[in-house]
PDB file of C-alpha atoms in Angstrom:
ATOM      1  CA  GLY Z   1     -55.062 -79.596-118.291  1.00  0.00           C
ATOM      2  CA  SER Z   2     -55.541 -78.714-114.770  1.00  0.00           C
ATOM      3  CA  CYS Z   3     -52.698 -78.770-112.102  1.00  0.00           C
ATOM      4  CA  SER Z   4     -53.298 -81.079-109.189  1.00  0.00           C
ATOM      5  CA  ILE Z   5     -50.053 -80.175-107.635  1.00  0.00           C
ATOM      6  CA  CYS Z   6     -48.862 -76.647-108.587  1.00  0.00           C
ATOM      7  CA  GLY Z   7     -45.727 -74.698-107.694  1.00  0.00           C
ATOM      8  CA  TYR Z   8     -42.892 -76.893-108.156  1.00  0.00           C
ATOM      9  CA  GLN Z   9     -42.865 -77.692-111.645  1.00  0.00           C
ATOM     10  CA  GLU Z  10     -39.516 -79.276-112.123  1.00  0.00           C
ATOM     11  CA  TYR Z  11     -40.932 -82.642-110.908  1.00  0.00           C
ATOM     12  CA  VAL Z  12     -44.269 -84.228-110.520  1.00  0.00           C
ATOM     13  CA  PHE Z  13     -45.292 -85.553-107.088  1.00  0.00           C
ATOM     14  CA  SER Z  14     -48.062 -87.804-105.713  1.00  0.00           C
ATOM     15  CA  LEU Z  15     -49.192 -87.654-102.130  1.00  0.00           C
ATOM     16  CA  SER Z  16     -49.236 -91.138-100.396  1.00  0.00           C
ATOM     17  CA  GLU Z  17     -52.557 -92.654 -99.168  1.00  0.00           C
ATOM     18  CA  ASP Z  18     -51.829 -91.838 -95.591  1.00  0.00           C
ATOM     19  CA  GLY Z  19     -50.977 -88.346 -96.471  1.00  0.00           C
ATOM     20  CA  GLU Z  20     -47.649 -88.439 -94.791  1.00  0.00           C
ATOM     21  CA  SER Z  21     -45.159 -88.600 -97.667  1.00  0.00           C
ATOM     22  CA  TYR Z  22     -44.670 -88.109-101.398  1.00  0.00           C
ATOM     23  CA  THR Z  23     -43.737 -90.354-104.379  1.00  0.00           C
ATOM     24  CA  ILE Z  24     -41.931 -88.605-107.267  1.00  0.00           C
ATOM     25  CA  THR Z  25     -43.729 -89.692-110.449  1.00  0.00           C
ATOM     26  CA  GLY Z  26     -41.900 -87.967-113.175  1.00  0.00           C
ATOM     27  CA  LEU Z  27     -40.406 -84.830-114.599  1.00  0.00           C
ATOM     28  CA  GLY Z  28     -42.466 -81.504-114.826  1.00  0.00           C
ATOM     29  CA  GLU Z  29     -42.495 -79.171-117.822  1.00  0.00           C
ATOM     30  CA  ASP Z  30     -39.809 -76.923-116.182  1.00  0.00           C
ATOM     31  CA  PHE Z  31     -37.182 -79.632-116.036  1.00  0.00           C
ATOM     32  CA  GLU Z  32     -33.899 -78.738-117.999  1.00  0.00           C
ATOM     33  CA  GLY Z  33     -30.562 -80.318-117.984  1.00  0.00           C
ATOM     34  CA  THR Z  34     -28.773 -83.625-117.532  1.00  0.00           C
ATOM     35  CA  GLU Z  35     -28.496 -83.778-113.732  1.00  0.00           C
ATOM     36  CA  LEU Z  36     -31.344 -85.022-111.615  1.00  0.00           C
ATOM     37  CA  VAL Z  37     -31.362 -83.975-108.013  1.00  0.00           C
ATOM     38  CA  ILE Z  38     -34.490 -85.371-106.229  1.00  0.00           C
ATOM     39  CA  PRO Z  39     -35.663 -83.220-103.303  1.00  0.00           C
ATOM     40  CA  ALA Z  40     -35.879 -84.847 -99.705  1.00  0.00           C
ATOM     41  CA  GLU Z  41     -39.077 -83.206 -99.185  1.00  0.00           C
ATOM     42  CA  TYR Z  42     -42.055 -81.481-100.831  1.00  0.00           C
ATOM     43  CA  ASN Z  43     -44.720 -79.420 -99.113  1.00  0.00           C
ATOM     44  CA  GLY Z  44     -42.965 -80.193 -95.764  1.00  0.00           C
ATOM     45  CA  LYS Z  45     -43.355 -83.966 -96.070  1.00  0.00           C
ATOM     46  CA  PRO Z  46     -40.597 -86.493 -97.047  1.00  0.00           C
ATOM     47  CA  VAL Z  47     -40.216 -87.872-100.492  1.00  0.00           C
ATOM     48  CA  THR Z  48     -39.965 -91.587 -99.830  1.00  0.00           C
ATOM     49  CA  SER Z  49     -40.192 -93.272-103.168  1.00  0.00           C
ATOM     50  CA  ILE Z  50     -39.662 -92.929-106.888  1.00  0.00           C
ATOM     51  CA  GLY Z  51     -42.541 -94.146-108.698  1.00  0.00           C
ATOM     52  CA  ARG Z  52     -42.903 -96.844-111.416  1.00  0.00           C
ATOM     53  CA  TYR Z  53     -41.787 -95.609-114.814  1.00  0.00           C
ATOM     54  CA  ALA Z  54     -40.966 -92.110-113.256  1.00  0.00           C
ATOM     55  CA  PHE Z  55     -37.792 -91.309-115.440  1.00  0.00           C
ATOM     56  CA  GLU Z  56     -38.033 -94.240-118.047  1.00  0.00           C
ATOM     57  CA  GLY Z  57     -36.487 -93.333-121.204  1.00  0.00           C
ATOM     58  CA  CYS Z  58     -34.976 -90.013-120.119  1.00  0.00           C
ATOM     59  CA  THR Z  59     -32.030 -90.308-122.398  1.00  0.00           C
ATOM     60  CA  SER Z  60     -30.585 -86.877-121.497  1.00  0.00           C
ATOM     61  CA  LEU Z  61     -29.904 -87.741-117.882  1.00  0.00           C
ATOM     62  CA  THR Z  62     -26.309 -88.359-116.996  1.00  0.00           C
ATOM     63  CA  SER Z  63     -26.366 -88.025-113.206  1.00  0.00           C
ATOM     64  CA  VAL Z  64     -28.960 -88.715-110.509  1.00  0.00           C
ATOM     65  CA  VAL Z  65     -28.762 -87.781-106.812  1.00  0.00           C
ATOM     66  CA  ILE Z  66     -31.352 -89.415-104.527  1.00  0.00           C
ATOM     67  CA  PRO Z  67     -31.904 -88.230-101.110  1.00  0.00           C
ATOM     68  CA  ASP Z  68     -31.668 -90.561 -98.025  1.00  0.00           C
ATOM     69  CA  SER Z  69     -35.505 -90.064 -97.468  1.00  0.00           C
ATOM     70  CA  VAL Z  70     -36.136 -92.414-100.417  1.00  0.00           C
ATOM     71  CA  THR Z  71     -36.654 -96.097 -99.306  1.00  0.00           C
ATOM     72  CA  THR Z  72     -38.076 -97.421-102.648  1.00  0.00           C
ATOM     73  CA  ILE Z  73     -37.309 -97.202-106.336  1.00  0.00           C
ATOM     74  CA  GLY Z  74     -40.140 -98.494-108.370  1.00  0.00           C
ATOM     75  CA  ASN Z  75     -40.314-100.808-111.340  1.00  0.00           C
ATOM     76  CA  ARG Z  76     -38.659 -99.376-114.409  1.00  0.00           C
ATOM     77  CA  ALA Z  77     -38.012 -96.086-112.731  1.00  0.00           C
ATOM     78  CA  PHE Z  78     -34.837 -95.415-114.560  1.00  0.00           C
ATOM     79  CA  ALA Z  79     -35.078 -97.980-117.461  1.00  0.00           C
ATOM     80  CA  GLY Z  80     -33.641 -96.958-120.665  1.00  0.00           C
ATOM     81  CA  CYS Z  81     -31.582 -94.024-119.212  1.00  0.00           C
ATOM     82  CA  PRO Z  82     -27.959 -93.992-120.160  1.00  0.00           C
ATOM     83  CA  LEU Z  83     -26.987 -92.819-116.553  1.00  0.00           C
ATOM     84  CA  LEU Z  84     -23.372 -92.414-116.184  1.00  0.00           C
ATOM     85  CA  GLU Z  85     -23.634 -91.915-112.448  1.00  0.00           C
ATOM     86  CA  ILE Z  86     -26.281 -92.517-109.822  1.00  0.00           C
ATOM     87  CA  LYS Z  87     -26.019 -92.475-105.988  1.00  0.00           C
ATOM     88  CA  LEU Z  88     -28.391 -94.664-104.309  1.00  0.00           C
ATOM     89  CA  PRO Z  89     -29.626 -93.290-100.819  1.00  0.00           C
ATOM     90  CA  SER Z  90     -28.324 -95.005 -97.632  1.00  0.00           C
ATOM     91  CA  ASN Z  91     -32.074 -95.714 -96.480  1.00  0.00           C
ATOM     92  CA  LEU Z  92     -32.959 -97.552 -99.663  1.00  0.00           C
ATOM     93  CA  THR Z  93     -34.633-101.067 -98.975  1.00  0.00           C
ATOM     94  CA  ASN Z  94     -36.253-102.027-102.298  1.00  0.00           C
ATOM     95  CA  ILE Z  95     -34.936-101.757-105.869  1.00  0.00           C
ATOM     96  CA  GLY Z  96     -37.894-102.510-108.215  1.00  0.00           C
ATOM     97  CA  SER Z  97     -38.018-104.832-111.200  1.00  0.00           C
ATOM     98  CA  GLU Z  98     -36.199-103.447-114.300  1.00  0.00           C
ATOM     99  CA  ALA Z  99     -35.456-100.240-112.218  1.00  0.00           C
ATOM    100  CA  PHE Z 100     -32.256 -99.715-114.110  1.00  0.00           C
ATOM    101  CA  ASP Z 101     -32.787-101.900-117.325  1.00  0.00           C
ATOM    102  CA  SER Z 102     -30.835-100.920-120.224  1.00  0.00           C
ATOM    103  CA  CYS Z 103     -28.717 -98.100-118.399  1.00  0.00           C
ATOM    104  CA  GLN Z 104     -25.936 -99.045-120.782  1.00  0.00           C
ATOM    105  CA  LEU Z 105     -23.307 -96.430-119.608  1.00  0.00           C
ATOM    106  CA  LEU Z 106     -23.791 -97.323-115.866  1.00  0.00           C
ATOM    107  CA  THR Z 107     -20.313 -98.507-114.885  1.00  0.00           C
ATOM    108  CA  THR Z 108     -20.401 -98.790-111.100  1.00  0.00           C
ATOM    109  CA  ILE Z 109     -23.172 -98.946-108.515  1.00  0.00           C
ATOM    110  CA  VAL Z 110     -23.058 -98.577-104.671  1.00  0.00           C
ATOM    111  CA  ILE Z 111     -25.779-100.537-103.072  1.00  0.00           C
ATOM    112  CA  PRO Z 112     -26.600 -99.647 -99.389  1.00  0.00           C
ATOM    113  CA  ASP Z 113     -26.646-102.362 -96.901  1.00  0.00           C
ATOM    114  CA  ARG Z 114     -30.347-101.755 -96.074  1.00  0.00           C
ATOM    115  CA  VAL Z 115     -31.539-103.191 -99.378  1.00  0.00           C
ATOM    116  CA  THR Z 116     -33.430-106.351 -98.890  1.00  0.00           C
ATOM    117  CA  THR Z 117     -34.972-106.726-102.340  1.00  0.00           C
ATOM    118  CA  ILE Z 118     -33.486-106.379-105.830  1.00  0.00           C
ATOM    119  CA  GLY Z 119     -36.199-106.948-108.409  1.00  0.00           C
ATOM    120  CA  ASP Z 120     -36.248-109.039-111.555  1.00  0.00           C
ATOM    121  CA  ARG Z 121     -33.877-107.626-114.258  1.00  0.00           C
ATOM    122  CA  ALA Z 122     -33.182-104.618-112.143  1.00  0.00           C
ATOM    123  CA  PHE Z 123     -29.777-104.218-113.726  1.00  0.00           C
ATOM    124  CA  TYR Z 124     -30.507-106.032-116.930  1.00  0.00           C
ATOM    125  CA  SER Z 125     -28.610-104.925-120.062  1.00  0.00           C
ATOM    126  CA  CYS Z 126     -26.410-102.698-118.084  1.00  0.00           C
ATOM    127  CA  ASP Z 127     -23.584-103.789-120.494  1.00  0.00           C
ATOM    128  CA  SER Z 128     -21.036-101.405-118.875  1.00  0.00           C
ATOM    129  CA  LEU Z 129     -21.585-102.388-115.263  1.00  0.00           C
ATOM    130  CA  THR Z 130     -18.205-103.688-114.055  1.00  0.00           C
ATOM    131  CA  GLY Z 131     -18.324-102.888-110.399  1.00  0.00           C
ATOM    132  CA  ILE Z 132     -20.872-103.405-107.569  1.00  0.00           C
ATOM    133  CA  LYS Z 133     -19.852-101.737-104.347  1.00  0.00           C
ATOM    134  CA  TYR Z 134     -21.907-103.056-101.363  1.00  0.00           C
ATOM    135  CA  ARG Z 135     -21.954-101.331 -98.037  1.00  0.00           C
ATOM    136  CA  GLY Z 136     -22.683-104.539 -96.099  1.00  0.00           C
ATOM    137  CA  THR Z 137     -20.958-107.950 -95.620  1.00  0.00           C
ATOM    138  CA  GLU Z 138     -20.884-110.877 -98.157  1.00  0.00           C
ATOM    139  CA  ALA Z 139     -23.378-112.664 -95.866  1.00  0.00           C
ATOM    140  CA  GLN Z 140     -25.774-109.737 -95.885  1.00  0.00           C
ATOM    141  CA  TRP Z 141     -25.454-109.478 -99.696  1.00  0.00           C
ATOM    142  CA  ASN Z 142     -26.214-113.188 -99.939  1.00  0.00           C
ATOM    143  CA  ALA Z 143     -29.388-112.697 -97.863  1.00  0.00           C
ATOM    144  CA  ILE Z 144     -30.751-110.095-100.288  1.00  0.00           C
ATOM    145  CA  SER Z 145     -33.797-111.352-102.234  1.00  0.00           C
ATOM    146  CA  LYS Z 146     -32.630-111.033-105.810  1.00  0.00           C
ATOM    147  CA  GLY Z 147     -35.197-111.401-108.555  1.00  0.00           C
ATOM    148  CA  ASN Z 148     -34.923-113.561-111.641  1.00  0.00           C
ATOM    149  CA  ARG Z 149     -31.941-112.416-114.048  1.00  0.00           C
ATOM    150  CA  TRP Z 150     -31.461-109.255-111.765  1.00  0.00           C
ATOM    151  CA  ASN Z 151     -28.183-108.794-113.750  1.00  0.00           C
ATOM    152  CA  ASP Z 152     -27.300-110.534-116.921  1.00  0.00           C
ATOM    153  CA  ASN Z 153     -23.634-109.527-116.729  1.00  0.00           C
ATOM    154  CA  THR Z 154     -22.782-112.518-114.486  1.00  0.00           C
ATOM    155  CA  GLY Z 155     -18.999-112.696-114.376  1.00  0.00           C
ATOM    156  CA  ASN Z 156     -18.444-109.427-116.010  1.00  0.00           C
ATOM    157  CA  TYR Z 157     -18.426-107.388-112.782  1.00  0.00           C
ATOM    158  CA  THR Z 158     -16.745-107.541-109.318  1.00  0.00           C
ATOM    159  CA  ILE Z 159     -18.585-107.088-106.010  1.00  0.00           C
ATOM    160  CA  THR Z 160     -16.842-105.254-103.294  1.00  0.00           C
ATOM    161  CA  TYR Z 161     -18.060-105.911 -99.746  1.00  0.00           C
ATOM    162  CA  ASN Z 162     -17.861-103.557 -96.724  1.00  0.00           C
ATOM    163  CA  CYS Z 163     -17.517-100.616 -98.986  1.00  0.00           C
ATOM    164  CA  LYS Z 164     -17.576 -97.349 -96.985  1.00  0.00           C
ATOM    165  CA  GLY Z 165     -16.788 -94.716 -99.594  1.00  0.00           C
ATOM    166  CA  ASP Z 166     -18.208 -93.719-102.852  1.00  0.00           C
TER     167      ASP Z 166
END
């Protein structure tokens, strides 16, 4: 087929409607390995979101690094990925519905204090998730809009507030 965005073939990007930023929408043909390091910019413009279904079912992924330029993780972006380790960016505000659904090897997640929304079933079936480290206060955590059954491990994890490290 034709290549609408050529050059960097490890990932697939989509230019935003305003032409000011990019969304990463998936893996390109040249992607190899188990570690995902999303670039902070593409073609001189910031990568600000991870699109819906971008990495769904990527069972080979064991590590994901997301740059601080990303503010939104779309619905089911990492659903079905085992994901042993993921570092969420400090500027993240929105975690989409089912974003990490069935990431069964995910044990700990550090959630930035700028997050205002955690979608329905965002961490559903993350059976190994035992620790949530939140960078803000307990009051800030309680103010986050959390979707229906955002995590079905109720009681099986601990939340640490005011977490500053990894």
